[in-house]
Short mmCIF file of C-alpha atoms and ligand atoms in Angstrom, two decimals:
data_model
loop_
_atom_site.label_atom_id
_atom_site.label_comp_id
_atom_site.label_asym_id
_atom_site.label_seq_id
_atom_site.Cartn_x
_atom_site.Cartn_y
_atom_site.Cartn_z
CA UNK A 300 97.89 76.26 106.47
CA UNK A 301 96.05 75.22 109.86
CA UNK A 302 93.26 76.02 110.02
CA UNK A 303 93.81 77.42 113.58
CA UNK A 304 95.20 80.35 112.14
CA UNK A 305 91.93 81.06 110.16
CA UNK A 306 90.75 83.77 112.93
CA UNK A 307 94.04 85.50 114.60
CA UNK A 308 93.64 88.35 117.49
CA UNK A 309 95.77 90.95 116.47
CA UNK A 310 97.45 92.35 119.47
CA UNK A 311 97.44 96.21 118.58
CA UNK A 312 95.20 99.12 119.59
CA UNK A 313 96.33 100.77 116.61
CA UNK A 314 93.68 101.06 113.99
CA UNK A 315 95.85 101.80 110.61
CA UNK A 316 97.54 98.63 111.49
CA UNK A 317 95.01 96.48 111.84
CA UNK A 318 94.16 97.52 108.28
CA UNK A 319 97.42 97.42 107.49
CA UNK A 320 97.90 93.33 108.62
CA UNK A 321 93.96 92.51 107.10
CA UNK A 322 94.75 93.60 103.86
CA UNK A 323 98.46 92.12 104.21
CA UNK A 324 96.65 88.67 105.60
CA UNK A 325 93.62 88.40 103.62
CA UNK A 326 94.90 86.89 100.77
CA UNK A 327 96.04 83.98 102.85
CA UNK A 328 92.89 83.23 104.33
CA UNK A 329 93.37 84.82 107.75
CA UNK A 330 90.52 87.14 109.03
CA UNK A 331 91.66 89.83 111.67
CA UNK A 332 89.85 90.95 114.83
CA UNK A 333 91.16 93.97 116.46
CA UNK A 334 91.58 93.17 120.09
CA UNK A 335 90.10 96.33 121.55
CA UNK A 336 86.63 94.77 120.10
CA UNK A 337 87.36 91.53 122.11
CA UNK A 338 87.61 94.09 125.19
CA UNK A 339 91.67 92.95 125.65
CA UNK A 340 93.11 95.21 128.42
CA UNK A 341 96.17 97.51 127.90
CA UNK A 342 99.30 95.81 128.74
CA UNK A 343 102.93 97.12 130.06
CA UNK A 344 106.13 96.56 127.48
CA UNK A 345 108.23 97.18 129.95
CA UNK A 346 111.36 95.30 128.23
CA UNK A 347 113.63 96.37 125.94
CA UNK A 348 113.43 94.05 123.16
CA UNK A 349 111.11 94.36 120.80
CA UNK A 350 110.88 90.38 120.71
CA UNK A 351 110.24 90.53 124.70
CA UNK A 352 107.36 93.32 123.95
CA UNK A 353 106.00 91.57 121.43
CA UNK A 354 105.73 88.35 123.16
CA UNK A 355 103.82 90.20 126.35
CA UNK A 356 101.20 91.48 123.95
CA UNK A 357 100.80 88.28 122.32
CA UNK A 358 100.73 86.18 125.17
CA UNK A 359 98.25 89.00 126.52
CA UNK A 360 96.05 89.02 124.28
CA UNK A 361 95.84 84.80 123.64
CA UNK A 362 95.25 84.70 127.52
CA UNK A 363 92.36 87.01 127.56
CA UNK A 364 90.60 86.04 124.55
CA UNK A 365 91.63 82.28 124.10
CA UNK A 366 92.20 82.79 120.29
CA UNK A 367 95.44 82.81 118.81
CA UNK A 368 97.36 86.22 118.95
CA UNK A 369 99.45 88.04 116.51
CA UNK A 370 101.54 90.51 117.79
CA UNK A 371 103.73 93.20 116.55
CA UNK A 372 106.62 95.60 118.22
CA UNK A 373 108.93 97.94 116.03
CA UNK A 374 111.15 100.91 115.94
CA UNK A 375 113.91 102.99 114.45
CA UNK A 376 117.53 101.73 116.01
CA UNK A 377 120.63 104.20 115.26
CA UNK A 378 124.29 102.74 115.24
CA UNK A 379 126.08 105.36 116.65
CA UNK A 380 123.38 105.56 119.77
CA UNK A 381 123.71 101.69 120.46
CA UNK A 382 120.97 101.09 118.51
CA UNK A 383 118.43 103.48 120.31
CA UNK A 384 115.99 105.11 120.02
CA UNK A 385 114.73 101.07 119.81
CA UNK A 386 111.42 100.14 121.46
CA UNK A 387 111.26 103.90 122.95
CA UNK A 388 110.83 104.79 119.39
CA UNK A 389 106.95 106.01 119.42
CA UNK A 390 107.95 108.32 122.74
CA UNK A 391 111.44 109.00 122.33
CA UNK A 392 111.10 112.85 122.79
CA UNK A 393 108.30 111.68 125.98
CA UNK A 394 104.70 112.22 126.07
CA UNK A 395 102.32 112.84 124.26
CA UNK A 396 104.16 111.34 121.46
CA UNK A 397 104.69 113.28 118.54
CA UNK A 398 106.51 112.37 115.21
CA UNK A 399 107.82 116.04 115.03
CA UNK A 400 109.25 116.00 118.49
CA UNK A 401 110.99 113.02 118.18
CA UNK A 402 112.57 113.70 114.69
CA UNK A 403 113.57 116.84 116.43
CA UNK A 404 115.49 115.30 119.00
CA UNK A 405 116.67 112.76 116.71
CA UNK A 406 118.71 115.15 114.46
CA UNK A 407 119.55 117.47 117.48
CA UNK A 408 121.00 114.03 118.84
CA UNK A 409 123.27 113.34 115.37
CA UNK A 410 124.49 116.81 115.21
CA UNK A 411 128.04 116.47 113.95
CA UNK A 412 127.96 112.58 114.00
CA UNK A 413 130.05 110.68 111.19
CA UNK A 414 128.05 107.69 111.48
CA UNK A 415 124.05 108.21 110.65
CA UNK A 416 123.45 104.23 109.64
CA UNK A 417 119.81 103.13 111.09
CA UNK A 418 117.88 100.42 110.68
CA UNK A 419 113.85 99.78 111.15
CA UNK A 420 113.46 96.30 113.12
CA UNK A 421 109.68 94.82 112.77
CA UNK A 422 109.10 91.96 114.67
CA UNK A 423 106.07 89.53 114.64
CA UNK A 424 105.08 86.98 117.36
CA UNK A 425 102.20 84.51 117.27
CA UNK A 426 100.74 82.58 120.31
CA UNK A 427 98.74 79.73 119.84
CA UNK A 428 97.46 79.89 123.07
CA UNK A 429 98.77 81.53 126.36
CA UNK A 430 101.09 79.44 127.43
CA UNK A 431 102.17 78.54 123.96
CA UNK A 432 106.42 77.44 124.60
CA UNK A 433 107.13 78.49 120.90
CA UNK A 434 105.09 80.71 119.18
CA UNK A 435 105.88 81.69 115.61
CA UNK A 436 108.33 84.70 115.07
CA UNK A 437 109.25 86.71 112.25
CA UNK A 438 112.61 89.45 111.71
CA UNK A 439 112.02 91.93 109.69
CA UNK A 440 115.09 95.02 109.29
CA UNK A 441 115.36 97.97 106.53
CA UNK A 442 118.81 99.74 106.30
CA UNK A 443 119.40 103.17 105.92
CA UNK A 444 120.79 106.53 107.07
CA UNK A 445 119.37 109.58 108.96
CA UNK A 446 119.57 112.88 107.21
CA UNK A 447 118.88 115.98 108.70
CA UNK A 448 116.03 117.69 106.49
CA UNK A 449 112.67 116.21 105.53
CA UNK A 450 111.81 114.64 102.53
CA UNK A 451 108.83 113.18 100.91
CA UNK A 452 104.98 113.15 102.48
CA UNK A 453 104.04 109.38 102.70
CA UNK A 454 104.42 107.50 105.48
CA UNK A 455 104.89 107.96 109.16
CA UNK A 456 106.86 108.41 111.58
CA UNK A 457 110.64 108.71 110.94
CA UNK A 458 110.35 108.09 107.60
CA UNK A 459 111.08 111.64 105.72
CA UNK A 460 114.54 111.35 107.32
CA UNK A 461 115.35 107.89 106.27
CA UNK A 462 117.62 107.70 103.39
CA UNK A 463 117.95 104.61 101.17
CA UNK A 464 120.45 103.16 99.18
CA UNK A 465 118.49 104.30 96.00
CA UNK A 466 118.63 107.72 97.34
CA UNK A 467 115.37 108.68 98.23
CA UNK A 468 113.58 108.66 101.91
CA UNK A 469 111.23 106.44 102.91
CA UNK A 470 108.66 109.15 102.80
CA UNK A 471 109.34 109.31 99.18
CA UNK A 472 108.02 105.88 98.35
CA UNK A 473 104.31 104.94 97.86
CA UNK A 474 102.91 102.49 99.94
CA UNK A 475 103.00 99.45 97.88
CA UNK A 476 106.82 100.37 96.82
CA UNK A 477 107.01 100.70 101.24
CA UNK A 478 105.60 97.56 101.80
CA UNK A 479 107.82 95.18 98.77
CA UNK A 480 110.99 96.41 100.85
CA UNK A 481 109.81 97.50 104.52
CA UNK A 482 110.71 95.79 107.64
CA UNK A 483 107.39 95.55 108.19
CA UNK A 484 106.52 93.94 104.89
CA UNK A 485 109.44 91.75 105.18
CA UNK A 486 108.68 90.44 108.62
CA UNK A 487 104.75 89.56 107.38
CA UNK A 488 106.20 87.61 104.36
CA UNK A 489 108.33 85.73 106.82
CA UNK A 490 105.50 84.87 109.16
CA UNK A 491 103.50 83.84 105.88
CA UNK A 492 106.25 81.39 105.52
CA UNK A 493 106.58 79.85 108.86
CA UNK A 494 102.47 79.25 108.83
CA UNK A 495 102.99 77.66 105.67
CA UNK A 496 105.22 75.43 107.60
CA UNK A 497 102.92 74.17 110.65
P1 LIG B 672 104.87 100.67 117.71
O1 LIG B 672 105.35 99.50 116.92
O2 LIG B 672 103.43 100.98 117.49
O3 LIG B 672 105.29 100.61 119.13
O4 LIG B 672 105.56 101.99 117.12
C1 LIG B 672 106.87 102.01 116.81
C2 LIG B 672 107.39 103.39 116.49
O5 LIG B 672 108.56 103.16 115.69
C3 LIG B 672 106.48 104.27 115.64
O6 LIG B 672 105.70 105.13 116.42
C4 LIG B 672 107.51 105.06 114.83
O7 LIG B 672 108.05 106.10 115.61
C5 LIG B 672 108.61 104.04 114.62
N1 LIG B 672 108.37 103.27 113.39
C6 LIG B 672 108.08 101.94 113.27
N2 LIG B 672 107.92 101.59 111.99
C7 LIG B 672 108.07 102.72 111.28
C8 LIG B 672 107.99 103.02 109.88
O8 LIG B 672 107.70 102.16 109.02
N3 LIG B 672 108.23 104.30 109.55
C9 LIG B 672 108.52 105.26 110.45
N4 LIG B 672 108.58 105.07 111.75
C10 LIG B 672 108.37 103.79 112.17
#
């Protein structure tokens, strides 16, 4: 792997996962510094892609720090609502968001729907630099259906209403079990591969 990639930036103010993508990224050699102790500034995702988001934070956070950036955007996307709640995901029942509130509107929402298939999208972007014309990106999507009462206590977000073809939620699995089959875990594999590649 280059050795460019030794020290990465990772675009997130979110503290579980930068521990998430250290202990996902160690093993490879790659050391992870939060950005919010480089002093990177907030930015807008105003788009509604996650790949468009997660290129602004990347690009972001390579411009202000001059290392290269990893960046990551993801969300819950429902068939039968044209694959919202997508990159509203975290605030899809508004502000402050709240898990509770938006699994609340999310069931109010399929009330009497037919089709409850769903899918978790992860997607990773890496910058080189700021102005990098093709950083590194990695897919990552986890298929299942939206039930309407809670199971299981691990995880986050939507995940005790996420049913999967084995029949349990993805609340019900531990975290390494999470992470073999995840979007999330998928997507980092992926991104594994393509620095592999460079
Ligand atoms: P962000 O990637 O930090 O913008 O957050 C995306 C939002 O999507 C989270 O706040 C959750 O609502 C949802 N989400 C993303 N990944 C997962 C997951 O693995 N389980 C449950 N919810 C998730």
């Amino acid at each position: 792997m280059n050795t460019a990639f030794h020290k990465l930036v990772l675009a997130s103010n979110n503290e579980g996962k930068c521990r998430e993508f250290a202990q996902l990224l160690a093993p490879f050699g790659i050391e992870i510094v939060s950005q919010a102790s480089l002093g990177v500034t907030e930015v807008d995702e105003p788009h509604v892609t996650f790949i468009e988001n997660a290129i602004a934070k990347a690009r972001h956070a390579s411009r202000q720090t001059g290392l290269p950036a990893l960046a990551d955007d993801s969300g819950l996307c429902v068939d039968a609502f044209n694959g919202a709640p997508g990159v509203l995901s975290a605030r899809y029942a508004g502000e402050p968001k709240s898990d509770a509130r938006n699994n609340a509107l999310l069931i109010e929402r399929l009330q009497g729907a037919m089709e409850r298939s769903a899918y978790y999208v992860c997607v990773l972007v890496l910058t080189r630099y700021a102005n990098d014309p093709a950083p590194l990106t990695a897919f990552g999507r986890w298929f299942g259906e939206i039930i309407d009462a809670p199971r299981g206590e691990n995880g986050f977000g939507y995940d005790p209403y996420f049913l999967l073809p084995d029949g349990r939620t993805a609340a019900e699995l531990s975290p390494e079990e999470k992470n073999a089959v995840s979007h999330r875990g998928k997507a980092v594999r992926r991104m594994i591969a393509e620095l592999r590649e460079i």
